[in-house]
Amino acid sequence: MSTRMFGEPVARREDPRLLTGRGRFLDDLGRDALAAAFVRSPHAHARILDIDVTGALDVDGLVAIYTFEDLPDQVGAPLPVLLPHPALTHGRTARPLARDVVRHVGEPVAMVVAADRYLAEDAAGLIRVEYERLPAVVGIENAEAARDLVHDDVPGNVGAVLLQENGDAAAAIDAAPHVLEFRLAIERSASTPLEGRGVCARWDADDGSLRVYTSTQASTSVRAAIAARLDLPAGKVEVVAPDVGGGFGVKIVHPWPEEVLVPWAARLLGREVKWAEDRREHFVAAAHERGQLHDVRVGFDGAGRVLGLDVRIRHDHGAYTPYGIVIPIVTSTQLLGPYKIGAYRAEVVSLYTNTLIVTPYRGAGRPQGVFCMERTMDRIAGHLGLDRGEVRAANFIQPDEFPYDQGLTFQDGRPLIYDSGDYPGLLRKVRDLIGWDGFGALRAEAAARGRRIGVGLGCYVEGTGVGPYEGGHVEIDSAGRVHVSTGLTSQGQGHQTVFAQIAATELGVPIADVHVTTGDTRRFGYAVGTFASRAAVMSGNAIALACRKVRAKALRIAAEALEADPSDLEITEGEVHVRGDRSASVPLRTVAVLSNPLRYAFDEQTAAATQFAVGGSPSEPPVAAGDEPGLEGRDYYSPVRSTFAAGAHAAIVEVDPDTAEVRVLRYAVVHDCGRLINPMVVEGQIHGGVAQGIGGALYERMVYDASGQLLNASFMDFLMPYATEVPHIETDHLETPSPLNPLGVKGAGEAGVIPVSAVIASAVEDAEGLRVDAMPLSPDELFDLRRRAEHDPALRTRAVNGP
Amino acid sequence: MTEETFEIELTVNGVRRTARAPARRLLSDLLRHGLGLTGTHVGCEHGVCGCCTVLLDGEPVRSCLMFAVTASGHEVTTVEGLAAPDGEMSPVQRAFQECHGLQCGFCTPGFLCTVTALLRDTPRPTDDEILEGISGNLCRCTGYQNIRRSVRRASELIAADPASGGPPAGEAGEGGR
Ligand code: FES
Ligand code: FES
């Protein structure tokens, strides 16, 4: 490993393209494609009585209108439950186009194809759908009351009941010296990438093949789904994720109705068809996350050590469950964080409502779990009059206790065993970074000048790099270019750079020679997808392993040419030579030529590999038994279980005494994702995550009215943070390498977002002396809380917390 | 129901372009789908995200809030026109790479156009002026910290080479596509 690229803040190789307008996002493709638009339900719950398309028929440029009736069986069948789970006893999914009942605003009812999007929308607007409205179920409490049902055949609106248990929590709590009980709530938000979803499909009638571009996080799985629906062999379907303008979870769901319908229509019409989601569609027809209620009961001793914890989680999964119940599973397991909790019991009830589906958004259930646990830690500190940091420290798993078995089953079906970490170290660092110990004086000083400031803290553990596997393929061509491919997709994480860093380091080649392709089934057909902070861990290690194979082969071939022993050779800047001696060397491009015995030459280079040019024993075949032509290798990484990253965040906020507006003055992150491949990229991931966390803590929510209308389905009304809302983020790192994988890395993609709501709640509570148990917290809610607290001492924190 | 179309003549990145489009065609759609300049992105089509920002006669505008016909006779600079004719990236573009001011790159063209105009008018912005200057553009990936750094860095690069600041003021036909 002579070319040290691993660990360096290498400038991103994807940037020049993206900075000069040469990125290719979904809607940049298919310039001559027909455009699809959808008629979507305006009602949260209704029966379709009639669809009348006559008005749309004389729209100029109209090509086709499809309703459920037009779809062949396999195309119109309900979409799959992607993640079946024994607890999901009542999984239900939508059909690509609604058959007779619609269950949320935005559900597709008809598809229009026309010459361009303007005309397609004209036609869609002229299609008349007659509905009989049915009562809408909105909100967790209404779902649970079950006065009305979302699905006739799902009693009580209950999709799943899941129990996670370790020890006898009820007994432990009853026996504990102190017991507290409270409810914590988190509102809905959404991934909201700036690029919406989109699909563009081309049918090649001459060879019976289909190429689909889709803005997805899982191209191989989209391919499998489309192939099955359209009854094509997978080899006849190519799925390519082009540049993707952010995903954050929402683009992992597949196949979307549109991903089935657009390719189907393209084949039927023999024309390229494209659909690019608009912003309103994204709000009502993609997916949301986060909405959950948590009833916590905790027993603890006088030092703040938790002896028993019982959490009842009620999860609103929306109208359908295509992505199973992975979010509350993650909440209920990752809730434990960096702590040793005596006995634990979590009961999840996952409920149907007439709202948009709920699927993972960056953090995927962890922000809710961390909110529960960290608010609990603060409650305990408040109750005992202890420092909030001390209570956490009293519960930490210690660095010498790894591997640590939490005694539960994680989202990958594997035991929840933490591989490595240093939680006390994280806390120490973040306390130093934010100035925890001197903060009391600062707060008093500010108070004397009429300012309200507070400090908050939050710790988390994040299971990253879940299996089952990813693969990597590496090929060195006769020009010395190194082609690296992996099946998982990219949405801005800099994979073309970090994977190139890994390959350059493993192979000893200049990074400029490395070319990375992701998410393209033409290049790599086996993959799982980009989610759960898994890309660096899974594909990073797979690529490293594939590089090691290629390196071994290169050394073997070069050893013959150099008449040396392979174990004496190394590769520097793309040249194989005897270790420490570069006088005799053979470039990898020549090794590539030699690796592929040729009959035909097309240039001077290849002439060297033809049969009369290469020597070799006349009694051996030109390609030895067990060998393959070409300087390439493929390998897979499949871990026994996830690796666990961790971190601690702290923030100082100021709350306006009059307007109740919360401003984040400082935000500090200490993060441990094992070995860093590219610290610049990791920092960027943290910044972006924290910004989304701030949005979730203070601004973003999905406002449904009682009839199931989403009232804020625009960027005017759904308040995503601008630069003015995001504070400067101070970061520090700790590196406890993962013992589970060759590179020692852990995932980093989601970390930034996970504890932010907990941290901001903790800081606001500290500033205000008021109990914060629901997020996001808008100024009017805080204002209202102040009012109510005047008459209700239970809403006040006992004494001022903290340092 | 055949739609009436209008002749549109405008200068884009220094090149005279003509097109026919219905009155309701957005400038963003004309640039992207009519002229094939897909570097300008649309994130909301209601004027909030700033992804579609282009320079109209040098001033940043949201091309999703403007009809293409109203751009007739004007000069438009898109992200494709920010680099020098020889392809060398502008100081703003270089600074964004150097400071990791982009992740997915979807919001980036809008930021680049906004910042190019900002630094032309305010070559040495204060931190507050930078914040104010980019506060109308959404980015979901970066958390803005590195975008703010990029703007500061671009300002330094321009100060070091003042001729490099603005978009290349091309004559008609120059660098034609
Ligand atoms: S697309 Fe124009 S402002 Fe969002
Ligand atoms: S870089 Fe992705 S939205 Fe800004």
PDB file of C-alpha atoms in Angstrom, chain A residues 26 75 245 441 462 700 709 721 736 763:
ATOM      1  CA  LEU A  26     -33.044  11.729 -14.196  1.00  0.00           C
ATOM      2  CA  VAL A  75     -48.598  -5.137 -13.557  1.00  0.00           C
ATOM      3  CA  GLY A 245     -30.102  14.569  -6.352  1.00  0.00           C
ATOM      4  CA  ALA A 441     -21.648  30.626  34.929  1.00  0.00           C
ATOM      5  CA  GLU A 462     -25.831   3.563  15.304  1.00  0.00           C
ATOM      6  CA  GLU A 700     -40.291  20.439   9.841  1.00  0.00           C
ATOM      7  CA  GLN A 709     -55.305  16.653   3.658  1.00  0.00           C
ATOM      8  CA  PRO A 721     -33.712  25.063   7.008  1.00  0.00           C
ATOM      9  CA  THR A 736     -12.231   2.924  17.275  1.00  0.00           C
ATOM     10  CA  ALA A 763     -30.890  22.605  25.615  1.00  0.00           C
TER      11      ALA A 763
END
